[in-house]
């Protein structure tokens, strides 16, 4: 793999900013980072590119996607939008194996996964899947899902998923149906505590789905490391903040998805889907899907509650991570593009600085998930990088001025012509 250098570029390392900097890449890793005024002596074979007026960032880490049915477009589309790593939050074994194999190909994002989530009989997300898809193939796949009931079944599930899927973390489902005005089968807090205890024994982080305040409190009290949504049914409380602090837990709020659930995000979804800067990166069907809404919480939720919860958590010092909840069939989302939507909401609705928002999509996510080889532009780490024109540290919307994306030092081929010269 060839070596190259970017110089005369603003560098956001994921931790701090170098106004006029360089990054040297060698064999897919970052060799050195520093000021352009102190560039080391280079071999004649090293290609050097000057990009004044541009900003180089770590590749974005989307800490929440669903590549249902091993969607072959999920990883390539994510990469085109500067997302060099995705974290999947539920998928069946055959799909996980296909996606892991796909990452060996060029032009794909790196793939982390929970594999098959810790589910119960008729619990989330089974009701929402079968409400729209009762095909024999889907019902046969769901029949294979874990039906956890006690410690023995949890131990068997964890032994199986460790052996077959090698997950990067364990996903819990704690959905009562409150946001939908429904009452769904739900694990007991005691069962969730067992799952968390047994996962921790095996060295796994645990993350949990919850979309109501009470569900969130329940699973935090069970000891989970992080939440893969915030809630939209009511405003936040001091009890919520105390529960997050007790666990040192983090929150991935999926605000764009919350806006789709309540339908209040439709106008912003449309804005991002039709941004002229991205039309060559996403097809018409996916644009249309992003403009539609999931609507599950239209009658029983308000996106203002979701925003308020994140503001309160942030003000209390709770880590907020950026993740989209993008999925092929999930209306209001699009792989890769929804991360830019989420970053914009962090700045314009939550009040984060652009730099804080960008840390939430890079170094902070890597730190909280324990990804020691990415998320920061630092010597020895993967050369996962996003080059944009302009300064997203001042205007977060500049993240969509994408000029190049590299995963492990390999340039995404969509940008071959743009980056030449």
Short mmCIF file of C-alpha atoms in Angstrom, two decimals:
data_model
loop_
_atom_site.label_atom_id
_atom_site.label_comp_id
_atom_site.label_asym_id
_atom_site.label_seq_id
_atom_site.Cartn_x
_atom_site.Cartn_y
_atom_site.Cartn_z
CA UNK A 1 0.00 0.00 0.00
CA UNK A 2 1.41 3.39 -1.01
CA UNK A 3 2.37 6.19 1.36
CA UNK A 4 0.99 9.71 1.06
CA UNK A 5 0.82 12.98 2.92
CA UNK A 6 -1.84 15.66 3.23
CA UNK A 7 -0.38 19.06 4.14
CA UNK A 8 -1.45 22.69 4.53
CA UNK A 9 -4.77 21.41 5.86
CA UNK A 10 -6.67 22.12 9.04
CA UNK A 11 -6.45 18.91 11.10
CA UNK A 12 -9.03 17.97 13.71
CA UNK A 13 -7.41 14.97 15.35
CA UNK A 14 -10.56 14.02 17.25
CA UNK A 15 -9.02 15.61 20.33
CA UNK A 16 -7.61 18.99 19.24
CA UNK A 17 -7.13 21.22 16.19
CA UNK A 18 -3.97 21.96 14.19
CA UNK A 19 -4.73 25.00 12.03
CA UNK A 20 -2.03 24.36 9.41
CA UNK A 21 -1.10 20.74 9.69
CA UNK A 22 -0.13 17.55 7.95
CA UNK A 23 -0.87 13.85 8.25
CA UNK A 24 1.51 11.23 6.86
CA UNK A 25 0.03 7.81 6.04
CA UNK A 26 2.06 4.64 5.56
CA UNK A 27 0.72 1.12 4.97
CA UNK A 28 -2.79 2.03 6.07
CA UNK A 29 -1.68 3.57 9.37
CA UNK A 30 -0.99 7.12 10.45
CA UNK A 31 2.78 7.58 10.53
CA UNK A 32 2.88 11.11 11.91
CA UNK A 33 0.76 14.21 12.52
CA UNK A 34 1.94 17.77 13.11
CA UNK A 35 2.40 21.31 11.87
CA UNK A 36 3.09 21.84 8.17
CA UNK A 37 6.06 23.93 9.23
CA UNK A 38 7.71 20.85 10.76
CA UNK A 39 7.18 18.18 8.11
CA UNK A 40 9.73 15.36 8.37
CA UNK A 41 12.00 14.42 5.47
CA UNK A 42 10.10 12.16 3.09
CA UNK A 43 11.02 9.34 0.75
CA UNK A 44 10.71 10.29 -2.90
CA UNK A 45 7.92 7.71 -3.34
CA UNK A 46 5.59 9.52 -0.92
CA UNK A 47 2.82 11.41 -2.72
CA UNK A 48 2.18 14.83 -1.21
CA UNK A 49 -1.10 16.72 -1.56
CA UNK A 50 -1.64 20.29 -0.42
CA UNK A 51 -5.23 21.10 0.52
CA UNK A 52 -5.44 24.65 1.83
CA UNK A 53 -8.98 25.64 2.85
CA UNK A 54 -9.89 22.05 3.76
CA UNK A 55 -10.32 20.21 7.05
CA UNK A 56 -9.15 16.67 7.74
CA UNK A 57 -11.13 14.71 10.34
CA UNK A 58 -11.05 11.17 11.69
CA UNK A 59 -13.50 8.98 9.82
CA UNK A 60 -16.91 9.18 11.48
CA UNK A 61 -18.06 6.27 13.65
CA UNK A 62 -21.80 5.62 13.42
CA UNK A 63 -22.47 3.84 16.69
CA UNK A 64 -25.96 2.66 15.71
CA UNK A 65 -27.12 1.08 12.43
CA UNK A 66 -29.10 -1.96 11.28
CA UNK A 67 -27.96 -3.61 8.05
CA UNK A 68 -31.07 -5.78 7.82
CA UNK A 69 -30.80 -8.82 5.57
CA UNK A 70 -27.11 -7.98 5.09
CA UNK A 71 -28.09 -4.98 2.97
CA UNK A 72 -25.23 -4.87 0.43
CA UNK A 73 -25.46 -1.07 0.17
CA UNK A 74 -25.13 -0.34 3.89
CA UNK A 75 -21.36 -0.41 4.21
CA UNK A 76 -20.50 1.19 0.83
CA UNK A 77 -23.03 4.01 1.25
CA UNK A 78 -21.85 4.71 4.79
CA UNK A 79 -18.26 5.03 3.57
CA UNK A 80 -19.17 7.42 0.76
CA UNK A 81 -20.51 9.79 3.42
CA UNK A 82 -17.32 9.65 5.48
CA UNK A 83 -18.47 7.01 7.95
CA UNK A 84 -15.50 4.65 8.15
CA UNK A 85 -16.90 2.46 10.96
CA UNK A 86 -20.47 1.35 11.67
CA UNK A 87 -21.75 -0.35 14.81
CA UNK A 88 -24.66 -2.64 14.16
CA UNK A 89 -27.17 -3.16 16.93
CA UNK A 90 -29.01 -6.36 15.92
CA UNK A 91 -28.72 -8.90 13.13
CA UNK A 92 -28.97 -12.63 12.51
CA UNK A 93 -25.94 -14.88 12.14
CA UNK A 94 -26.05 -15.40 8.33
CA UNK A 95 -26.24 -11.63 7.82
CA UNK A 96 -23.40 -10.91 10.24
CA UNK A 97 -21.15 -13.38 8.45
CA UNK A 98 -21.97 -11.83 5.06
CA UNK A 99 -21.27 -8.32 6.29
CA UNK A 100 -17.98 -9.30 7.91
CA UNK A 101 -16.92 -10.86 4.64
CA UNK A 102 -17.99 -7.75 2.71
CA UNK A 103 -15.60 -5.58 4.75
CA UNK A 104 -12.69 -7.39 3.09
CA UNK A 105 -13.67 -5.65 -0.14
CA UNK A 106 -12.66 -2.05 -0.98
CA UNK A 107 -15.13 0.82 -0.65
CA UNK A 108 -16.82 -0.49 2.49
CA UNK A 109 -16.98 0.85 6.03
CA UNK A 110 -15.49 -1.20 8.85
CA UNK A 111 -18.10 -3.26 10.70
CA UNK A 112 -18.70 -3.76 14.41
CA UNK A 113 -21.71 -5.70 15.65
CA UNK A 114 -23.83 -6.82 18.56
CA UNK A 115 -24.86 -9.78 16.44
CA UNK A 116 -28.12 -11.32 17.59
CA UNK A 117 -29.60 -9.23 20.38
CA UNK A 118 -30.71 -10.62 23.75
CA UNK A 119 -34.42 -11.06 23.00
CA UNK A 120 -37.44 -12.66 24.66
CA UNK A 121 -40.56 -14.38 23.34
CA UNK A 122 -42.59 -11.83 21.34
CA UNK A 123 -40.49 -8.95 22.68
CA UNK A 124 -39.08 -6.00 20.76
CA UNK A 125 -38.51 -5.74 17.84
CA UNK A 126 -40.67 -8.73 16.86
CA UNK A 127 -44.05 -6.93 16.97
CA UNK A 128 -42.94 -4.08 14.72
CA UNK A 129 -41.33 -6.49 12.23
CA UNK A 130 -44.27 -8.86 11.97
CA UNK A 131 -46.73 -5.96 11.68
CA UNK A 132 -45.22 -5.26 8.25
CA UNK A 133 -43.70 -8.59 7.21
CA UNK A 134 -45.30 -11.96 7.90
CA UNK A 135 -43.46 -13.79 5.14
CA UNK A 136 -42.49 -17.40 5.90
CA UNK A 137 -38.81 -16.47 5.54
CA UNK A 138 -39.04 -13.70 8.14
CA UNK A 139 -41.08 -15.77 10.58
CA UNK A 140 -38.64 -18.67 10.23
CA UNK A 141 -35.70 -16.38 11.01
CA UNK A 142 -37.42 -14.87 14.05
CA UNK A 143 -38.19 -18.36 15.33
CA UNK A 144 -34.42 -18.87 15.73
CA UNK A 145 -33.96 -15.79 17.90
CA UNK A 146 -33.07 -16.20 21.59
CA UNK A 147 -36.07 -16.54 23.92
CA UNK A 148 -34.34 -15.67 27.17
CA UNK A 149 -36.07 -16.47 30.45
CA UNK A 150 -33.47 -17.22 33.14
CA UNK A 151 -29.74 -17.41 33.90
CA UNK A 152 -29.29 -20.75 32.15
CA UNK A 153 -30.81 -19.49 28.89
CA UNK A 154 -28.69 -16.33 29.13
CA UNK A 155 -25.51 -18.34 29.61
CA UNK A 156 -26.37 -20.53 26.62
CA UNK A 157 -27.09 -17.47 24.48
CA UNK A 158 -23.81 -15.79 25.39
CA UNK A 159 -21.82 -18.96 24.79
CA UNK A 160 -23.49 -19.37 21.40
CA UNK A 161 -23.05 -15.78 20.24
CA UNK A 162 -19.44 -15.70 21.44
CA UNK A 163 -18.68 -18.85 19.47
CA UNK A 164 -20.64 -18.09 16.30
CA UNK A 165 -20.74 -14.29 15.99
CA UNK A 166 -17.84 -12.96 18.06
CA UNK A 167 -19.85 -9.81 18.92
CA UNK A 168 -18.19 -6.55 19.91
CA UNK A 169 -20.83 -5.77 22.57
CA UNK A 170 -24.18 -7.17 23.72
CA UNK A 171 -27.50 -5.50 22.86
CA UNK A 172 -30.47 -5.59 25.23
CA UNK A 173 -34.05 -4.76 24.24
CA UNK A 174 -36.18 -2.96 26.85
CA UNK A 175 -39.25 -1.68 25.03
CA UNK A 176 -42.66 -1.54 26.72
CA UNK A 177 -44.44 0.02 23.73
CA UNK A 178 -45.19 3.26 25.61
CA UNK A 179 -44.12 5.46 22.68
CA UNK A 180 -46.60 3.58 20.47
CA UNK A 181 -49.47 3.59 22.95
CA UNK A 182 -49.13 -0.20 23.13
CA UNK A 183 -48.23 -2.79 25.75
CA UNK A 184 -45.54 -5.18 24.52
CA UNK A 185 -43.91 -8.22 26.06
CA UNK A 186 -40.86 -6.93 27.94
CA UNK A 187 -37.98 -8.50 29.87
CA UNK A 188 -38.06 -8.07 33.63
CA UNK A 189 -35.43 -5.86 35.22
CA UNK A 190 -34.17 -8.99 36.97
CA UNK A 191 -33.60 -10.74 33.62
CA UNK A 192 -31.80 -7.67 32.25
CA UNK A 193 -29.57 -7.66 35.35
CA UNK A 194 -28.66 -11.30 34.67
CA UNK A 195 -27.82 -10.54 31.03
CA UNK A 196 -25.62 -7.62 32.06
CA UNK A 197 -23.89 -9.61 34.82
CA UNK A 198 -23.16 -12.57 32.56
CA UNK A 199 -22.04 -10.33 29.69
CA UNK A 200 -19.68 -8.46 31.99
CA UNK A 201 -18.15 -11.75 33.19
CA UNK A 202 -17.24 -12.43 29.56
CA UNK A 203 -15.77 -8.98 29.00
CA UNK A 204 -18.64 -7.45 27.02
CA UNK A 205 -20.04 -3.94 27.17
CA UNK A 206 -23.82 -3.87 27.22
CA UNK A 207 -26.03 -1.43 25.32
CA UNK A 208 -29.80 -1.16 25.43
CA UNK A 209 -32.79 -0.04 23.39
CA UNK A 210 -35.36 1.99 25.35
CA UNK A 211 -37.62 4.81 24.11
CA UNK A 212 -39.65 5.79 27.18
CA UNK A 213 -38.46 7.40 30.41
CA UNK A 214 -39.48 4.46 32.60
CA UNK A 215 -37.91 1.89 30.28
CA UNK A 216 -34.70 3.92 30.30
CA UNK A 217 -34.68 4.10 34.10
CA UNK A 218 -35.34 0.36 34.39
CA UNK A 219 -32.46 -0.70 32.18
CA UNK A 220 -30.10 1.84 33.75
CA UNK A 221 -30.98 0.45 37.17
CA UNK A 222 -30.13 -2.98 35.77
CA UNK A 223 -26.58 -1.71 35.14
CA UNK A 224 -26.28 -1.17 31.37
CA UNK A 225 -23.23 0.69 29.98
CA UNK A 226 -25.08 2.78 27.42
CA UNK A 227 -28.43 3.61 25.84
CA UNK A 228 -28.94 3.36 22.09
CA UNK A 229 -31.80 5.89 22.11
CA UNK A 230 -33.17 8.63 24.26
CA UNK A 231 -36.92 8.80 24.96
CA UNK A 232 -39.77 10.91 23.63
CA UNK A 233 -42.75 10.24 25.91
CA UNK A 234 -42.12 12.86 28.62
CA UNK A 235 -39.56 15.40 29.84
CA UNK A 236 -36.38 14.32 31.65
CA UNK A 237 -36.13 14.10 35.44
CA UNK A 238 -33.42 14.30 38.07
CA UNK A 239 -33.86 10.56 38.62
CA UNK A 240 -32.77 10.01 35.01
CA UNK A 241 -29.58 12.02 35.47
CA UNK A 242 -28.81 10.22 38.73
CA UNK A 243 -29.30 6.82 37.05
CA UNK A 244 -26.93 7.71 34.20
CA UNK A 245 -24.34 8.96 36.67
CA UNK A 246 -24.61 5.85 38.83
CA UNK A 247 -23.52 3.71 35.86
CA UNK A 248 -21.22 6.25 34.20
CA UNK A 249 -23.45 5.39 31.24
CA UNK A 250 -23.51 7.14 27.89
CA UNK A 251 -26.41 8.06 25.62
CA UNK A 252 -26.66 7.65 21.84
CA UNK A 253 -29.91 9.60 21.42
CA UNK A 254 -30.68 8.98 17.70
CA UNK A 255 -32.44 12.35 17.52
CA UNK A 256 -33.04 12.21 13.77
CA UNK A 257 -34.78 8.86 14.19
CA UNK A 258 -36.83 10.29 17.05
CA UNK A 259 -38.01 13.05 14.75
CA UNK A 260 -39.10 10.40 12.26
CA UNK A 261 -40.91 8.45 14.99
CA UNK A 262 -42.93 11.51 16.00
CA UNK A 263 -43.09 12.84 12.38
CA UNK A 264 -41.81 16.25 13.57
CA UNK A 265 -38.50 15.79 11.78
CA UNK A 266 -39.94 15.49 8.28
CA UNK A 267 -38.85 18.92 7.04
CA UNK A 268 -35.24 18.42 8.14
CA UNK A 269 -35.18 14.91 6.67
CA UNK A 270 -36.29 16.38 3.35
CA UNK A 271 -33.59 19.07 3.55
CA UNK A 272 -30.80 16.52 3.97
CA UNK A 273 -32.21 14.08 1.41
CA UNK A 274 -32.24 16.79 -1.26
CA UNK A 275 -29.04 18.62 -0.38
CA UNK A 276 -27.38 19.24 -3.77
CA UNK A 277 -23.98 18.20 -2.38
CA UNK A 278 -25.02 14.57 -1.89
CA UNK A 279 -27.20 13.68 -4.86
CA UNK A 280 -24.42 11.63 -6.48
CA UNK A 281 -23.99 9.61 -3.26
CA UNK A 282 -27.56 8.39 -2.75
CA UNK A 283 -30.20 7.11 -5.16
CA UNK A 284 -33.78 8.30 -5.63
CA UNK A 285 -35.38 5.45 -3.67
CA UNK A 286 -33.19 6.13 -0.65
CA UNK A 287 -33.92 9.85 -0.88
CA UNK A 288 -37.61 9.06 -0.86
CA UNK A 289 -37.25 6.74 2.11
CA UNK A 290 -35.42 9.45 4.06
CA UNK A 291 -38.25 11.90 3.42
CA UNK A 292 -40.86 9.54 4.90
CA UNK A 293 -41.52 9.03 8.62
CA UNK A 294 -41.75 5.92 10.80
CA UNK A 295 -44.62 7.60 12.73
CA UNK A 296 -44.77 5.02 15.57
CA UNK A 297 -44.74 7.77 18.20
CA UNK A 298 -46.86 10.35 16.35
CA UNK A 299 -49.65 10.19 18.94
CA UNK A 300 -47.68 9.48 22.10
CA UNK A 301 -44.33 11.23 21.73
CA UNK A 302 -42.77 14.63 21.17
CA UNK A 303 -39.32 15.22 19.73
CA UNK A 304 -39.02 18.18 22.13
CA UNK A 305 -38.84 15.66 25.00
CA UNK A 306 -35.96 13.91 23.24
CA UNK A 307 -34.10 17.20 22.75
CA UNK A 308 -34.73 18.20 26.38
CA UNK A 309 -33.41 14.89 27.66
CA UNK A 310 -30.14 15.25 25.75
CA UNK A 311 -29.68 18.86 26.85
CA UNK A 312 -30.18 17.81 30.47
CA UNK A 313 -27.79 14.86 30.20
CA UNK A 314 -25.14 16.95 28.45
CA UNK A 315 -25.41 19.70 31.06
CA UNK A 316 -24.93 17.03 33.74
CA UNK A 317 -21.71 15.80 32.10
CA UNK A 318 -23.10 12.60 30.58
CA UNK A 319 -21.30 11.50 27.39
CA UNK A 320 -23.44 11.87 24.26
CA UNK A 321 -22.44 9.63 21.33
CA UNK A 322 -23.40 10.11 17.70
CA UNK A 323 -25.25 7.30 15.95
CA UNK A 324 -28.01 7.36 13.38
CA UNK A 325 -30.19 4.23 13.79
CA UNK A 326 -30.07 4.09 9.99
CA UNK A 327 -31.57 0.96 8.46
CA UNK A 328 -32.67 0.07 4.96
CA UNK A 329 -36.40 -0.11 5.78
CA UNK A 330 -36.33 2.57 8.53
CA UNK A 331 -38.13 5.60 7.13
CA UNK A 332 -36.44 8.91 7.77
CA UNK A 333 -32.91 7.46 7.71
CA UNK A 334 -30.14 6.79 5.21
CA UNK A 335 -26.80 5.09 5.83
CA UNK A 336 -24.06 7.69 6.19
CA UNK A 337 -26.19 10.73 5.42
CA UNK A 338 -28.13 10.41 8.68
CA UNK A 339 -24.89 10.92 10.63
CA UNK A 340 -24.57 14.41 9.13
CA UNK A 341 -28.22 15.01 10.01
CA UNK A 342 -27.53 13.91 13.59
CA UNK A 343 -24.45 16.13 13.90
CA UNK A 344 -26.49 19.10 12.73
CA UNK A 345 -29.15 18.41 15.38
CA UNK A 346 -26.48 18.15 18.08
CA UNK A 347 -25.32 21.66 17.22
CA UNK A 348 -28.57 23.41 16.29
CA UNK A 349 -30.98 21.75 18.75
CA UNK A 350 -28.81 20.60 21.67
CA UNK A 351 -26.37 23.51 21.71
CA UNK A 352 -23.12 21.59 21.27
CA UNK A 353 -20.19 23.35 19.69
CA UNK A 354 -19.26 21.85 16.31
CA UNK A 355 -16.03 20.51 17.84
CA UNK A 356 -17.96 18.79 20.65
CA UNK A 357 -20.35 17.27 18.13
CA UNK A 358 -17.47 15.98 16.01
CA UNK A 359 -15.82 14.41 19.05
CA UNK A 360 -19.10 12.61 19.71
CA UNK A 361 -18.79 10.97 16.27
CA UNK A 362 -15.09 10.15 16.49
CA UNK A 363 -12.82 10.00 19.54
CA UNK A 364 -15.54 9.85 22.21
CA UNK A 365 -17.34 6.93 20.58
CA UNK A 366 -14.05 5.09 20.11
CA UNK A 367 -13.21 5.64 23.78
CA UNK A 368 -16.57 4.51 25.14
CA UNK A 369 -16.72 1.40 22.92
CA UNK A 370 -13.07 0.54 23.51
CA UNK A 371 -11.99 0.87 19.86
CA UNK A 372 -8.30 1.58 20.47
CA UNK A 373 -7.23 1.64 16.79
CA UNK A 374 -9.50 4.39 15.42
CA UNK A 375 -11.42 7.58 16.17
CA UNK A 376 -8.31 9.77 16.48
CA UNK A 377 -5.67 10.93 14.00
CA UNK A 378 -2.63 9.75 15.93
CA UNK A 379 0.56 7.88 15.11
CA UNK A 380 -0.01 4.13 14.87
CA UNK A 381 -3.79 4.26 14.48
CA UNK A 382 -5.83 3.34 11.39
CA UNK A 383 -5.73 5.96 8.65
CA UNK A 384 -9.53 6.34 8.68
CA UNK A 385 -10.01 9.91 7.47
CA UNK A 386 -12.55 12.34 6.06
CA UNK A 387 -11.51 15.41 4.06
CA UNK A 388 -14.02 18.22 3.66
CA UNK A 389 -13.79 21.65 2.11
CA UNK A 390 -14.39 24.48 4.55
CA UNK A 391 -14.37 24.43 8.32
CA UNK A 392 -16.92 22.21 10.09
CA UNK A 393 -15.42 23.34 13.41
CA UNK A 394 -17.17 26.65 12.71
CA UNK A 395 -20.09 25.50 10.52
CA UNK A 396 -21.08 21.89 11.19
CA UNK A 397 -22.92 21.74 7.87
CA UNK A 398 -19.54 21.79 6.10
CA UNK A 399 -19.22 18.07 6.92
CA UNK A 400 -21.18 17.47 3.72
CA UNK A 401 -18.55 19.23 1.59
CA UNK A 402 -16.90 15.84 1.20
CA UNK A 403 -13.78 15.72 -0.96
CA UNK A 404 -12.22 12.39 0.04
CA UNK A 405 -12.68 9.44 2.40
CA UNK A 406 -10.08 6.85 3.37
CA UNK A 407 -10.51 3.65 5.31
CA UNK A 408 -7.20 2.24 6.56
CA UNK A 409 -5.36 4.43 4.05
CA UNK A 410 -7.38 3.28 1.04
CA UNK A 411 -9.17 6.06 -0.84
CA UNK A 412 -12.87 5.41 -1.50
CA UNK A 413 -13.05 5.09 -5.29
CA UNK A 414 -15.94 7.56 -5.57
CA UNK A 415 -13.33 10.25 -4.89
CA UNK A 416 -10.60 9.00 -7.22
CA UNK A 417 -11.14 11.75 -9.81
CA UNK A 418 -11.90 14.54 -7.36
CA UNK A 419 -8.75 13.89 -5.34
CA UNK A 420 -6.37 13.35 -8.24
CA UNK A 421 -3.59 15.85 -8.73
#
